[in-house]
Amino acid sequence: MDQGTLPKAYEPAEIEKRWYSFWEEKKLFHADDKKTGKEYSIVIPPPNVTGSLHMGHALNNTMQDILVRYHRMNGYNTLWMPGTDHAGIATQNVVEKQLALEGLKREDLGREKFIERVWTWKAMSGGVIINQLRRLGCSCDWDRERFTMDEGLSRAVREVFVRLYEDGLIYKGDYIVNWCPRCHTALSDLEVEHEEASGNLWLIRYPIEDSDEYVVVATTRPETMLGDTAVAVNPEDDRYRHLIGKNAILPLVGRKLRIIGDPVVSMEFGTGALKVTPSHDMTDFELSIRHNLEHVTIMDYNGRINANGIHFAGMDRYECRKAIVAELQEKGYLESIQPYALGLGRCYRCKDVVEPLISQQWFVKVEPLAQAALKAVQKGHTRIIPENWTKVYYEWMNNIRDWCISRQIWWGHRIPAWTCQGCGEIIVAREDPTECPKCKSSTLVQETDVLDTWFSSALWPFSTMGWPDRTELLHTFYPTSCLVTGFDILFFWVARMMMMGIKFMGDVPFRDVYIHALVRDESGKKMSKSLGNVIDPLQVMDVYGTDAFRFTLSALAAQGRDIRLSESRIEGYRNFMNKVWNAARFALPHLETLSPEDTPADSGSLPLAERWILSRLHRTIQEVRSSIETYCFNDAAQSLYQFTWHEFCDWYIEESKISLSGENQERKQATAATMRYVLDALMMLLHPFIPFITEEIAAKIRPERTSIMRGPFPEFDPSRIDPEAERMMGILMGVVSSVRNIRSEMNIAPSRALPVLVFSFSEQERELLDKNRSMVETLAKVNEFRVIAPTQEMEPLRMAATAVVNEMRILVPLEGIVDPDAEIFRLSKELAKIEKELQSVSRKLSNEEFLAKANAAAVQKQKERHSELTAKLSGLGSGLEKMRSLKSS
RNA sequence: GGGCGGGUAGCUCAGCGGGAGAGCACCGGCCUUACAAGCCGGGGGUCACAGGUUCAAAUCCUGUUCCGCCUACCA
């Protein structure tokens, strides 16, 4: 309670550090393995070990922390499972870059040494992002931290692979895949990023065998013609129908190409004739299966032309393109070149242009898994929030293609499959086999490929809890309560967790999936290093503090809309932290006289301001609770901001100064008790959003309490809702505001006290004003406050400014203070506004249909408005008239 | 090509059937001892455009247009 030492401005750095280590030390993040019946659990979307905290992480984890802290405060046994992802390609790339600095390639080390090197790297740098999450205030159960490559999780991966294989859901074969010539690995469809690029459409003449005719094909990749094995046209196409069944001759190469008819060929595009390159194009590959076409591979894994490429062999793909075009031109095969915007596929890791290539890969047959995952959402076992994403989810699940899970890299879970050198048998096993079960040969060669990183991530909700063992943890916390994630990994990750969870746990992995927005820069662009538009969350936290940052993210996180983050917004919420801090600085010294058990009395026996603030507080409690429970974090943040600043600080604290500095001990006590109660509740309400500052203040409010992390979160108490108090405070605040307005518009110095005269028809109102006169006097700086019934003579007031509140007429005598022109101007402006409003209300009320069809409450409301506006109009109107007549006399 | 989201105050965005809101910026006045990172007051918007439904539309429906994102085998 040493308010003297509280700095004037909130200084987050030391406080954040101190509280975080306190929480960890006291094990306050710990979840109990044992089931209590009231459980809440979230598994973190594991960030890449190579990662550094970016805005996406910050948003994602702030929301999780809000949910987790909220539930923990509400008495739930709450688990937030943390960990990191081994991020195959990304991590391998990082370490390879490091090696490159030493002039080495991974091949120079060999597989084993290289992997050792990656582990060393992980030990040194893998904890960075975890500590950054701590910095953000995340209340994860750190003792349980997992890594997708650790022993337990690797066992889960292996178990899943074997079972899927045994169930016939994993197969190996030669298929066309997306190949990254830079990373030397296959990529799944999802790992290819599509972008538009400017290129050309080359039109090439293919002569028809035994004729003078030729057919013109269109291509964006002329070099692939070396691998053509057919020409396809649409069977409906009158231009080409007669050619189907004939042969074309591949220019430069001389190979005979069958001309086939297939409906995939679009008649509108290009020339309507398609060159078919089964080994280097997805569509063509499928055509080749349908029409039983030969495969000619012309490119190697480095993107260079191989021996099938006649004299182009050895060239790089782009070099070859140039050479081919030149030769086609020279020999008269090139019909024309048209500029064309084409879709380019790039590797999501290294951004190199992906080549479709045929190679031997492992696949998961996903359709049955996807159908189950789809049904689970349809049946409501998992809710997707906001709902519109369910449609996207269905769409994808229905059009899903088999998942290529093998990657030709070294860092990852090695595929548990062996080929017997003796008989060729493929062995897939949980334990490393020593001999072939078929021919007993002991020369077994393990698959060199590793699994797609997302394969292990797909198991995350149960592998982290100890599966395949039936652990108590799984029993207690699976299915998890909620998954919080961005839509960018809906397919990569969420969909696959659904499939695997249902398959291996027999239940969905989470009850809710909350999909939040993306954080973009001010102009709406995705933040990326290459664009140079990233705002670094760590820097933001350094400058403005973690709480301010978290509150900003919460306040901006409206469902279904991306966040454009601007620094001024963060600054605004930093100011809010300061406001909270100073409210506490004000309040704390006044709470010293209270005993620990003092609480506000029942609302019936409290002074008006106390009844009012308690009523407002409980409305806020209700709003915050329901907003968090519906994932409307921005609404919760807004309610809290509004209540704290514009009700508690602007009005209640200001008003409390009167009673706190007064002589009435009982009144003083009531105010202090209420203030402590409200401030304390406010810290609890704010805690999930801004955990540090609230802990610090809460500890000063009640030093006997060690932490508010375990709650209790304030309960809504309907008996505190007091519409009458709200109405009466509304009147008083209206009077104060109108006097302040007159003062400001009339250019009267704030230091100058004013006399005020109020005419009210209502005895109850007069009593209210009379009883609370000190509030008006203090807050509006009034030195003489008279409240009278309108029957009494108003004449003594020769010149006064007029305001109307709730049918009360408020007069501020201005004689000798100010130029009447100013008042005439002010009133005219105000009257114009009211007239316009009154017009629209009158129009409604004179509309028979409105009266007949609108609901009663709406009509009643308009009637009330009408009388209020009429009173205002007449009050201000007569003020204006008087001002005018005084002026002219 | 298909799908989704969005166009509301100078900027960033809430609101999504009955009186146009917030933060920042702007204008005027205040160092009123919790806070100048503050206090008090103020100005500012045919809610993209056009139709329709309704007693009533920023809010619901249809169309147009512009922007963003996702997805796709038109080479």
PDB file of C-alpha atoms (C1' of nucleotides) in Angstrom, chain A residues 8 218 220 266 269 274 283 340 391 401 560-561 564 568-569 574-575 578-579 582-583 585-586 645-646 649 653-654 657 740-741 744-745 844 847 849-850 853-855 862 865, chain B residues 2-8 12-15 18-19 22-24 28-30 32-43 54-56 68-75:
ATOM      1  CA  LYS A   8       3.139   8.210 -11.940  1.00  0.00           C
ATOM      2  CA  ALA A 218      -0.287 -23.932 -77.191  1.00  0.00           C
ATOM      3  CA  THR A 220       3.562 -22.061 -71.495  1.00  0.00           C
ATOM      4  CA  SER A 266     -10.994 -26.751 -73.435  1.00  0.00           C
ATOM      5  CA  PHE A 269      -8.297 -21.951 -74.656  1.00  0.00           C
ATOM      6  CA  LEU A 274      -3.160 -29.718 -76.106  1.00  0.00           C
ATOM      7  CA  THR A 283      -3.441 -32.916 -66.130  1.00  0.00           C
ATOM      8  CA  TYR A 340       0.263 -14.600 -71.177  1.00  0.00           C
ATOM      9  CA  LYS A 391     -18.444 -24.423 -45.695  1.00  0.00           C
ATOM     10  CA  ARG A 401      -6.811 -35.759 -53.037  1.00  0.00           C
ATOM     11  CA  GLY A 560     -14.130 -12.769 -39.599  1.00  0.00           C
ATOM     12  CA  ARG A 561     -12.104  -9.734 -40.319  1.00  0.00           C
ATOM     13  CA  ARG A 564      -4.637  -4.090 -39.757  1.00  0.00           C
ATOM     14  CA  SER A 568      -1.077   4.502 -33.017  1.00  0.00           C
ATOM     15  CA  ARG A 569      -3.640   1.958 -31.949  1.00  0.00           C
ATOM     16  CA  ARG A 574      -0.841   1.775 -23.746  1.00  0.00           C
ATOM     17  CA  ASN A 575      -2.540   4.918 -22.527  1.00  0.00           C
ATOM     18  CA  ASN A 578      -1.719   3.999 -17.730  1.00  0.00           C
ATOM     19  CA  LYS A 579      -5.283   4.964 -16.979  1.00  0.00           C
ATOM     20  CA  ASN A 582      -3.570   5.724 -12.165  1.00  0.00           C
ATOM     21  CA  ALA A 583      -7.068   4.752 -11.150  1.00  0.00           C
ATOM     22  CA  ARG A 585      -2.947   4.992  -7.652  1.00  0.00           C
ATOM     23  CA  PHE A 586      -5.848   7.177  -6.732  1.00  0.00           C
ATOM     24  CA  TRP A 645     -12.350   4.731 -18.514  1.00  0.00           C
ATOM     25  CA  HIS A 646     -15.656   6.429 -19.164  1.00  0.00           C
ATOM     26  CA  CYS A 649     -12.703   6.879 -13.966  1.00  0.00           C
ATOM     27  CA  ILE A 653     -13.797   8.363  -9.191  1.00  0.00           C
ATOM     28  CA  GLU A 654     -14.509  12.026  -9.754  1.00  0.00           C
ATOM     29  CA  LYS A 657     -13.687  12.565  -4.264  1.00  0.00           C
ATOM     30  CA  ARG A 740     -19.913  22.149 -18.875  1.00  0.00           C
ATOM     31  CA  ASN A 741     -21.053  22.554 -22.450  1.00  0.00           C
ATOM     32  CA  SER A 744     -17.028  25.768 -22.901  1.00  0.00           C
ATOM     33  CA  GLU A 745     -19.123  27.186 -25.719  1.00  0.00           C
ATOM     34  CA  LYS A 844     -43.162   8.015 -37.556  1.00  0.00           C
ATOM     35  CA  ASN A 847     -47.793   7.111 -39.677  1.00  0.00           C
ATOM     36  CA  GLU A 849     -49.036   1.864 -40.296  1.00  0.00           C
ATOM     37  CA  PHE A 850     -46.178   2.385 -37.906  1.00  0.00           C
ATOM     38  CA  LYS A 853     -47.611  -2.719 -37.192  1.00  0.00           C
ATOM     39  CA  ALA A 854     -44.541  -1.808 -35.188  1.00  0.00           C
ATOM     40  CA  ASN A 855     -44.141  -3.527 -31.867  1.00  0.00           C
ATOM     41  CA  GLN A 862     -40.745   6.980 -30.116  1.00  0.00           C
ATOM     42  CA  ARG A 865     -38.491  10.592 -27.539  1.00  0.00           C
TER      43      ARG A 865
ATOM     44  C1'   G B   2     -15.429 -21.600 -58.246  1.00  0.00           C
ATOM     45  C1'   G B   3     -15.723 -19.914 -53.101  1.00  0.00           C
ATOM     46  C1'   C B   4     -15.258 -16.433 -49.058  1.00  0.00           C
ATOM     47  C1'   G B   5     -14.732 -11.594 -46.889  1.00  0.00           C
ATOM     48  C1'   G B   6     -14.931  -6.412 -47.349  1.00  0.00           C
ATOM     49  C1'   G B   7     -16.243  -1.126 -49.271  1.00  0.00           C
ATOM     50  C1'   U B   8     -19.493   3.234 -42.604  1.00  0.00           C
ATOM     51  C1'   U B  12      -7.930   2.046 -38.722  1.00  0.00           C
ATOM     52  C1'   C B  13     -12.314  -0.262 -37.756  1.00  0.00           C
ATOM     53  C1'   A B  14     -17.042  -1.696 -34.489  1.00  0.00           C
ATOM     54  C1'   G B  15     -22.334  -1.877 -35.361  1.00  0.00           C
ATOM     55  C1'   G B  18     -36.346   0.920 -35.134  1.00  0.00           C
ATOM     56  C1'   G B  19     -32.406   7.596 -32.252  1.00  0.00           C
ATOM     57  C1'   A B  22     -15.099   3.967 -31.047  1.00  0.00           C
ATOM     58  C1'   G B  23      -9.739   4.731 -31.124  1.00  0.00           C
ATOM     59  C1'   C B  24      -6.279   7.811 -33.466  1.00  0.00           C
ATOM     60  C1'   G B  28     -11.105  25.278 -28.805  1.00  0.00           C
ATOM     61  C1'   G B  29     -10.222  25.610 -23.467  1.00  0.00           C
ATOM     62  C1'   C B  30      -7.617  23.742 -19.076  1.00  0.00           C
ATOM     63  C1'   U B  32      -8.929  21.129 -11.569  1.00  0.00           C
ATOM     64  C1'   U B  33      -2.488  17.172  -6.800  1.00  0.00           C
ATOM     65  C1'   A B  34      -4.813   9.523  -9.848  1.00  0.00           C
ATOM     66  C1'   C B  35      -3.256  10.144 -14.776  1.00  0.00           C
ATOM     67  C1'   A B  36      -0.686  16.213 -20.020  1.00  0.00           C
ATOM     68  C1'   A B  37       0.250   8.712 -21.930  1.00  0.00           C
ATOM     69  C1'   G B  38      -4.290  13.532 -18.780  1.00  0.00           C
ATOM     70  C1'   C B  39      -9.127  16.614 -18.096  1.00  0.00           C
ATOM     71  C1'   C B  40     -13.423  19.419 -20.265  1.00  0.00           C
ATOM     72  C1'   G B  41     -15.966  20.791 -24.669  1.00  0.00           C
ATOM     73  C1'   G B  42     -16.492  20.644 -30.101  1.00  0.00           C
ATOM     74  C1'   G B  43     -16.442  19.886 -35.575  1.00  0.00           C
ATOM     75  C1'   U B  54     -40.723  -3.892 -44.809  1.00  0.00           C
ATOM     76  C1'   C B  55     -44.788   0.579 -41.222  1.00  0.00           C
ATOM     77  C1'   A B  56     -39.298   1.102 -40.743  1.00  0.00           C
ATOM     78  C1'   G B  68      -8.518  -8.408 -50.557  1.00  0.00           C
ATOM     79  C1'   C B  69      -7.971 -13.563 -49.626  1.00  0.00           C
ATOM     80  C1'   C B  70      -8.607 -18.851 -50.505  1.00  0.00           C
ATOM     81  C1'   U B  71      -9.163 -22.605 -54.168  1.00  0.00           C
ATOM     82  C1'   A B  72      -8.782 -24.867 -59.195  1.00  0.00           C
ATOM     83  C1'   C B  73      -5.827 -30.015 -64.306  1.00  0.00           C
ATOM     84  C1'   C B  74      -7.536 -24.148 -69.311  1.00  0.00           C
ATOM     85  C1'   A B  75      -2.110 -26.252 -71.340  1.00  0.00           C
TER      86        A B  75
END
